[in-house]
Amino acid sequence: MTARILEGKVFANQIKETVKNDIVALKEEFGVTPGLAVIIVGENPASRVYVANKHRSCGDVGMYSEVIEMPADSTKEQLLNKIAELNQAENIHGILVQLPLPKHMSADEAEILNFIDPDKDVDGFHPVNVGKLSIGQEHLVPCTPLGCIKMLELAGIDIAGKHAVIIGRSNIVGKPMFNLLLSRNATVTVCHSWTKDLASVTKEADLLVVAIGKPNFVTAEMIKPGAVVIDVGINRIAPKKLVGDVDFEQVKEVAGAITPVPGGVGLLTIAMLMHNTVKAARIQLKK
Ligand code: GUN
Protein backbone atom coordinates (compact mmCIF):
# COMPACT_ATOMS: atom_id res chain seq x y z
CA MET A 1 0.00 0.00 0.00
CA THR A 2 1.41 3.39 -0.84
CA ALA A 3 1.58 6.21 1.66
CA ARG A 4 -0.84 9.06 2.21
CA ILE A 5 0.66 12.04 0.38
CA LEU A 6 0.60 15.16 2.54
CA GLU A 7 0.13 17.96 -0.01
CA GLY A 8 1.52 21.24 1.30
CA LYS A 9 -0.89 23.34 -0.73
CA VAL A 10 -3.97 21.99 1.06
CA PHE A 11 -2.59 22.84 4.51
CA ALA A 12 -0.97 26.13 3.47
CA ASN A 13 -4.33 27.32 2.08
CA GLN A 14 -6.09 26.44 5.33
CA ILE A 15 -3.49 28.39 7.33
CA LYS A 16 -3.68 31.39 4.99
CA GLU A 17 -7.49 31.41 5.27
CA THR A 18 -7.18 31.55 9.08
CA VAL A 19 -4.57 34.33 8.83
CA LYS A 20 -6.82 36.32 6.49
CA ASN A 21 -9.66 36.15 9.00
CA ASP A 22 -7.31 37.08 11.86
CA ILE A 23 -6.21 40.16 9.91
CA VAL A 24 -9.82 41.24 9.38
CA ALA A 25 -10.44 40.75 13.13
CA LEU A 26 -7.34 42.80 14.06
CA LYS A 27 -8.46 45.64 11.81
CA GLU A 28 -11.93 45.63 13.35
CA GLU A 29 -10.68 45.36 16.94
CA PHE A 30 -7.72 47.76 16.87
CA GLY A 31 -7.82 49.49 13.46
CA VAL A 32 -4.39 48.00 12.77
CA THR A 33 -3.12 46.20 9.66
CA PRO A 34 -0.20 43.85 10.45
CA GLY A 35 2.96 44.83 8.57
CA LEU A 36 6.03 42.83 7.58
CA ALA A 37 9.41 44.26 6.52
CA VAL A 38 11.79 42.00 4.63
CA ILE A 39 15.36 43.21 4.21
CA ILE A 40 17.43 41.75 1.40
CA VAL A 41 21.08 42.67 1.04
CA GLY A 42 22.73 42.01 -2.32
CA GLU A 43 21.72 40.10 -5.40
CA ASN A 44 21.40 36.40 -4.47
CA PRO A 45 18.93 35.16 -7.17
CA ALA A 46 17.33 32.43 -5.01
CA SER A 47 16.83 34.92 -2.17
CA ARG A 48 15.18 37.36 -4.57
CA VAL A 49 12.64 34.70 -5.57
CA TYR A 50 11.92 33.84 -1.91
CA VAL A 51 11.49 37.51 -0.99
CA ALA A 52 9.18 38.16 -3.95
CA ASN A 53 7.05 35.15 -2.87
CA LYS A 54 6.84 36.49 0.69
CA HIS A 55 5.78 39.93 -0.58
CA ARG A 56 3.08 38.39 -2.82
CA SER A 57 1.75 36.20 0.00
CA CYS A 58 1.38 39.26 2.23
CA GLY A 59 -0.82 40.87 -0.43
CA ASP A 60 -2.88 37.65 -0.72
CA VAL A 61 -3.82 37.71 2.96
CA GLY A 62 -4.36 41.49 3.27
CA MET A 63 -1.13 42.23 5.13
CA TYR A 64 1.04 45.33 4.63
CA SER A 65 4.56 44.54 3.46
CA GLU A 66 7.75 46.36 2.60
CA VAL A 67 10.75 44.91 0.80
CA ILE A 68 13.90 46.83 1.64
CA GLU A 69 16.62 46.23 -0.92
CA MET A 70 20.11 47.17 0.19
CA PRO A 71 23.16 47.07 -2.08
CA ALA A 72 25.62 44.16 -1.72
CA ASP A 73 28.34 46.52 -0.47
CA SER A 74 26.21 47.91 2.39
CA THR A 75 28.01 48.05 5.72
CA LYS A 76 26.96 46.29 8.90
CA GLU A 77 26.26 49.73 10.42
CA GLN A 78 23.88 50.64 7.59
CA LEU A 79 21.99 47.39 8.10
CA LEU A 80 21.85 47.86 11.88
CA ASN A 81 20.55 51.43 11.37
CA LYS A 82 17.81 50.11 9.12
CA ILE A 83 16.84 47.46 11.70
CA ALA A 84 16.82 50.13 14.45
CA GLU A 85 14.42 52.20 12.36
CA LEU A 86 12.12 49.22 11.76
CA ASN A 87 12.25 48.24 15.46
CA GLN A 88 10.66 51.65 16.16
CA ALA A 89 8.24 51.76 13.18
CA GLU A 90 4.62 51.54 14.34
CA ASN A 91 3.31 50.14 11.04
CA ILE A 92 5.85 47.26 11.04
CA HIS A 93 5.16 44.29 13.32
CA GLY A 94 7.51 41.72 11.79
CA ILE A 95 11.12 42.08 10.59
CA LEU A 96 12.95 39.46 8.58
CA VAL A 97 16.53 39.74 7.32
CA GLN A 98 16.82 37.35 4.40
CA LEU A 99 19.73 34.93 4.69
CA PRO A 100 22.39 34.31 3.51
CA LEU A 101 23.94 37.74 3.98
CA PRO A 102 26.77 38.82 1.64
CA LYS A 103 30.14 37.25 2.55
CA HIS A 104 31.63 40.38 4.14
CA MET A 105 28.76 40.39 6.67
CA SER A 106 28.32 36.69 7.36
CA ALA A 107 30.62 36.76 10.40
CA ASP A 108 28.31 39.41 11.87
CA GLU A 109 25.13 37.41 11.26
CA ALA A 110 24.46 36.69 14.95
CA GLU A 111 24.99 40.33 15.94
CA ILE A 112 22.63 41.48 13.17
CA LEU A 113 19.85 39.00 14.00
CA ASN A 114 20.20 39.75 17.72
CA PHE A 115 19.55 43.42 16.97
CA ILE A 116 15.96 42.72 15.87
CA ASP A 117 13.36 43.41 18.59
CA PRO A 118 12.46 39.87 19.83
CA ASP A 119 8.77 40.84 19.64
CA LYS A 120 9.20 41.60 15.91
CA ASP A 121 11.44 38.60 15.20
CA VAL A 122 9.09 36.66 12.90
CA ASP A 123 11.93 34.24 11.99
CA GLY A 124 12.20 33.19 15.65
CA PHE A 125 16.01 33.31 15.43
CA HIS A 126 16.65 35.77 18.29
CA PRO A 127 18.26 34.11 21.36
CA VAL A 128 15.34 35.29 23.52
CA ASN A 129 12.89 33.43 21.28
CA VAL A 130 15.18 30.38 21.03
CA GLY A 131 15.44 30.32 24.82
CA LYS A 132 11.70 30.68 25.33
CA LEU A 133 11.03 27.81 22.94
CA SER A 134 13.50 25.62 24.83
CA ILE A 135 11.69 26.15 28.15
CA GLY A 136 8.25 25.54 26.68
CA GLN A 137 7.18 29.20 26.44
CA GLU A 138 6.64 29.36 22.68
CA HIS A 139 6.74 33.00 21.57
CA LEU A 140 7.82 33.54 17.94
CA VAL A 141 8.93 30.16 16.57
CA PRO A 142 10.94 29.49 13.34
CA CYS A 143 8.52 29.17 10.41
CA THR A 144 9.68 25.91 8.82
CA PRO A 145 9.53 23.63 11.88
CA LEU A 146 6.34 25.34 13.06
CA GLY A 147 4.85 24.64 9.62
CA CYS A 148 5.68 20.93 10.02
CA ILE A 149 3.87 20.84 13.38
CA LYS A 150 0.83 22.71 12.00
CA MET A 151 0.66 20.31 9.09
CA LEU A 152 0.67 17.29 11.42
CA GLU A 153 -2.10 18.89 13.49
CA LEU A 154 -4.23 19.73 10.46
CA ALA A 155 -3.66 16.24 9.02
CA GLY A 156 -4.90 14.71 12.29
CA ILE A 157 -1.59 12.96 12.98
CA ASP A 158 -0.88 12.58 16.71
CA ILE A 159 2.55 13.47 18.08
CA ALA A 160 2.26 12.53 21.78
CA GLY A 161 3.94 9.26 22.68
CA LYS A 162 5.49 8.81 19.24
CA HIS A 163 9.18 8.15 18.73
CA ALA A 164 10.21 11.10 16.57
CA VAL A 165 13.61 11.01 14.87
CA ILE A 166 15.10 14.17 13.36
CA ILE A 167 18.00 14.00 10.93
CA GLY A 168 19.85 17.34 11.02
CA ARG A 169 20.65 19.67 13.95
CA SER A 170 20.49 23.12 12.36
CA ASN A 171 19.36 26.19 14.28
CA ILE A 172 16.68 26.83 11.64
CA VAL A 173 15.05 23.37 11.57
CA GLY A 174 16.54 20.49 13.59
CA LYS A 175 16.93 22.16 16.99
CA PRO A 176 13.61 24.03 17.06
CA MET A 177 11.90 20.88 15.74
CA PHE A 178 13.38 18.96 18.68
CA ASN A 179 11.85 21.42 21.16
CA LEU A 180 8.48 21.57 19.41
CA LEU A 181 8.13 17.78 19.32
CA LEU A 182 9.39 17.33 22.88
CA SER A 183 6.92 19.84 24.28
CA ARG A 184 4.17 17.95 22.44
CA ASN A 185 5.21 14.81 24.32
CA ALA A 186 7.07 12.90 21.63
CA THR A 187 10.18 10.92 22.51
CA VAL A 188 12.74 12.68 20.35
CA THR A 189 16.09 11.54 18.93
CA VAL A 190 18.29 13.94 16.97
CA CYS A 191 20.71 12.41 14.45
CA HIS A 192 23.51 14.17 12.57
CA SER A 193 26.64 13.55 10.54
CA TRP A 194 28.40 11.84 13.49
CA THR A 195 25.56 9.43 14.25
CA LYS A 196 26.66 5.80 14.02
CA ASP A 197 24.46 3.30 12.14
CA LEU A 198 21.88 5.93 11.22
CA ALA A 199 19.51 3.41 9.63
CA SER A 200 19.18 1.47 12.89
CA VAL A 201 17.94 4.68 14.55
CA THR A 202 15.63 5.85 11.75
CA LYS A 203 14.08 2.34 11.56
CA GLU A 204 12.71 2.98 15.06
CA ALA A 205 10.99 6.23 14.05
CA ASP A 206 7.20 6.55 14.06
CA LEU A 207 7.79 10.08 12.80
CA LEU A 208 10.89 10.96 10.77
CA VAL A 209 11.84 14.58 10.00
CA VAL A 210 14.70 15.08 7.57
CA ALA A 211 16.52 18.41 7.12
CA ILE A 212 20.10 17.90 5.93
CA GLY A 213 20.27 19.18 2.35
CA LYS A 214 21.38 15.89 0.73
CA PRO A 215 19.36 14.85 -2.33
CA ASN A 216 17.47 11.53 -1.97
CA PHE A 217 19.54 10.59 1.10
CA VAL A 218 16.84 8.66 2.98
CA THR A 219 15.99 5.34 1.33
CA ALA A 220 13.25 2.74 1.88
CA GLU A 221 15.44 0.45 4.06
CA MET A 222 15.74 3.27 6.61
CA ILE A 223 11.98 3.49 7.22
CA LYS A 224 9.74 1.67 9.67
CA PRO A 225 6.64 0.47 7.77
CA GLY A 226 3.77 2.92 8.30
CA ALA A 227 5.99 5.78 9.58
CA VAL A 228 5.17 9.44 8.92
CA VAL A 229 7.99 11.01 6.89
CA ILE A 230 8.46 14.78 6.66
CA ASP A 231 11.00 15.96 4.12
CA VAL A 232 12.29 19.49 4.72
CA GLY A 233 15.08 19.30 2.11
CA ILE A 234 14.98 21.28 -1.11
CA ASN A 235 17.85 20.31 -3.43
CA ARG A 236 18.24 21.53 -6.99
CA ILE A 237 19.79 18.63 -8.91
CA ALA A 238 19.28 20.10 -12.41
CA PRO A 239 18.19 23.55 -13.65
CA LYS A 240 14.51 22.60 -13.45
CA LYS A 241 14.59 19.62 -11.05
CA LEU A 242 14.06 19.93 -7.30
CA VAL A 243 14.21 16.90 -4.99
CA GLY A 244 14.05 16.47 -1.24
CA ASP A 245 16.35 14.70 1.22
CA VAL A 246 14.08 11.63 1.00
CA ASP A 247 13.92 9.30 -2.00
CA PHE A 248 10.19 9.91 -2.42
CA GLU A 249 9.46 7.18 -5.00
CA GLN A 250 10.96 4.40 -2.85
CA VAL A 251 9.92 5.65 0.56
CA LYS A 252 6.27 6.24 -0.32
CA GLU A 253 5.94 2.45 -0.76
CA VAL A 254 6.92 1.83 2.88
CA ALA A 255 5.79 4.94 4.79
CA GLY A 256 2.27 5.56 6.11
CA ALA A 257 2.34 9.23 5.14
CA ILE A 258 4.92 11.38 3.37
CA THR A 259 5.42 14.98 2.21
CA PRO A 260 6.50 15.49 -1.42
CA VAL A 261 9.22 17.88 -2.69
CA PRO A 262 8.35 20.23 -4.27
CA GLY A 263 4.80 20.81 -3.01
CA GLY A 264 5.35 19.72 0.59
CA VAL A 265 6.30 21.55 3.76
CA GLY A 266 8.07 24.33 1.83
CA LEU A 267 4.66 25.83 1.08
CA LEU A 268 3.87 26.00 4.78
CA THR A 269 6.93 28.08 5.61
CA ILE A 270 5.53 31.25 4.03
CA ALA A 271 2.08 30.58 5.49
CA MET A 272 3.71 30.42 8.94
CA LEU A 273 5.55 33.69 8.29
CA MET A 274 2.15 35.31 7.78
CA HIS A 275 0.92 33.57 10.94
CA ASN A 276 3.94 34.81 12.91
CA THR A 277 3.47 38.39 11.69
CA VAL A 278 -0.13 38.42 12.90
CA LYS A 279 1.02 36.92 16.20
CA ALA A 280 3.75 39.58 16.48
CA ALA A 281 1.15 42.31 15.85
CA ARG A 282 -1.00 40.91 18.67
CA ILE A 283 2.03 40.76 20.99
CA GLN A 284 2.82 44.42 20.27
CA LEU A 285 -0.77 45.56 20.66
CA LYS A 286 -0.84 44.02 24.13
CA LYS A 287 2.25 45.96 25.32
N1 GUN B 1 16.86 31.91 3.93
C1 GUN B 1 16.44 30.63 3.77
N2 GUN B 1 15.53 30.29 4.71
C2 GUN B 1 15.36 31.38 5.48
C3 GUN B 1 14.54 31.65 6.61
O1 GUN B 1 13.77 30.83 7.11
N3 GUN B 1 14.65 32.92 7.12
C4 GUN B 1 15.48 33.85 6.60
N4 GUN B 1 15.52 35.04 7.19
N5 GUN B 1 16.26 33.63 5.56
C5 GUN B 1 16.20 32.40 5.00
Tab-separated table of N, CA and C and ligand atoms in Angstrom, residues 47 50 54 96-100 113 123 125 143-144 172 269, ligand 1:
chain	number	residue	atom	x	y	z
A	47	SER	N	17.410	34.075	-3.217
A	47	SER	CA	16.834	34.920	-2.171
A	47	SER	C	15.808	35.887	-2.750
A	50	TYR	N	12.581	34.070	-3.207
A	50	TYR	CA	11.917	33.842	-1.911
A	50	TYR	C	11.262	35.121	-1.399
A	54	LYS	N	7.326	36.023	-0.617
A	54	LYS	CA	6.843	36.488	0.691
A	54	LYS	C	5.989	37.739	0.507
A	96	LEU	N	12.209	40.651	9.001
A	96	LEU	CA	12.951	39.461	8.576
A	96	LEU	C	14.143	39.906	7.738
A	97	VAL	N	15.329	39.483	8.132
A	97	VAL	CA	16.528	39.743	7.324
A	97	VAL	C	16.801	38.469	6.531
A	98	GLN	N	16.663	38.558	5.223
A	98	GLN	CA	16.818	37.352	4.398
A	98	GLN	C	18.267	36.861	4.463
A	99	LEU	N	18.411	35.572	4.668
A	99	LEU	CA	19.729	34.930	4.690
A	99	LEU	C	19.913	34.129	3.403
A	100	PRO	N	21.112	33.896	2.928
A	100	PRO	CA	22.388	34.313	3.512
A	100	PRO	C	22.682	35.793	3.255
A	113	LEU	N	21.150	39.605	13.646
A	113	LEU	CA	19.851	39.001	13.996
A	113	LEU	C	19.467	39.341	15.443
A	123	ASP	N	11.147	35.449	12.312
A	123	ASP	CA	11.927	34.242	11.989
A	123	ASP	C	12.115	33.359	13.230
A	125	PHE	N	14.580	33.626	15.325
A	125	PHE	CA	16.014	33.310	15.430
A	125	PHE	C	16.697	34.022	16.600
A	143	CYS	N	9.672	29.481	11.277
A	143	CYS	CA	8.524	29.171	10.413
A	143	CYS	C	8.535	27.744	9.874
A	144	THR	N	9.683	27.232	9.481
A	144	THR	CA	9.679	25.915	8.825
A	144	THR	C	9.299	24.797	9.804
A	172	ILE	N	17.918	26.418	12.321
A	172	ILE	CA	16.676	26.831	11.636
A	172	ILE	C	15.625	25.724	11.694
A	269	THR	N	6.013	27.125	4.984
A	269	THR	CA	6.932	28.080	5.609
A	269	THR	C	6.423	29.512	5.455
B	1	GUN	N1	16.857	31.907	3.934
B	1	GUN	C1	16.442	30.632	3.766
B	1	GUN	N2	15.528	30.294	4.707
B	1	GUN	C2	15.360	31.381	5.476
B	1	GUN	C3	14.535	31.654	6.614
B	1	GUN	O1	13.775	30.831	7.107
B	1	GUN	N3	14.646	32.916	7.119
B	1	GUN	C4	15.481	33.848	6.597
B	1	GUN	N4	15.520	35.038	7.187
B	1	GUN	N5	16.256	33.629	5.559
B	1	GUN	C5	16.195	32.398	4.998
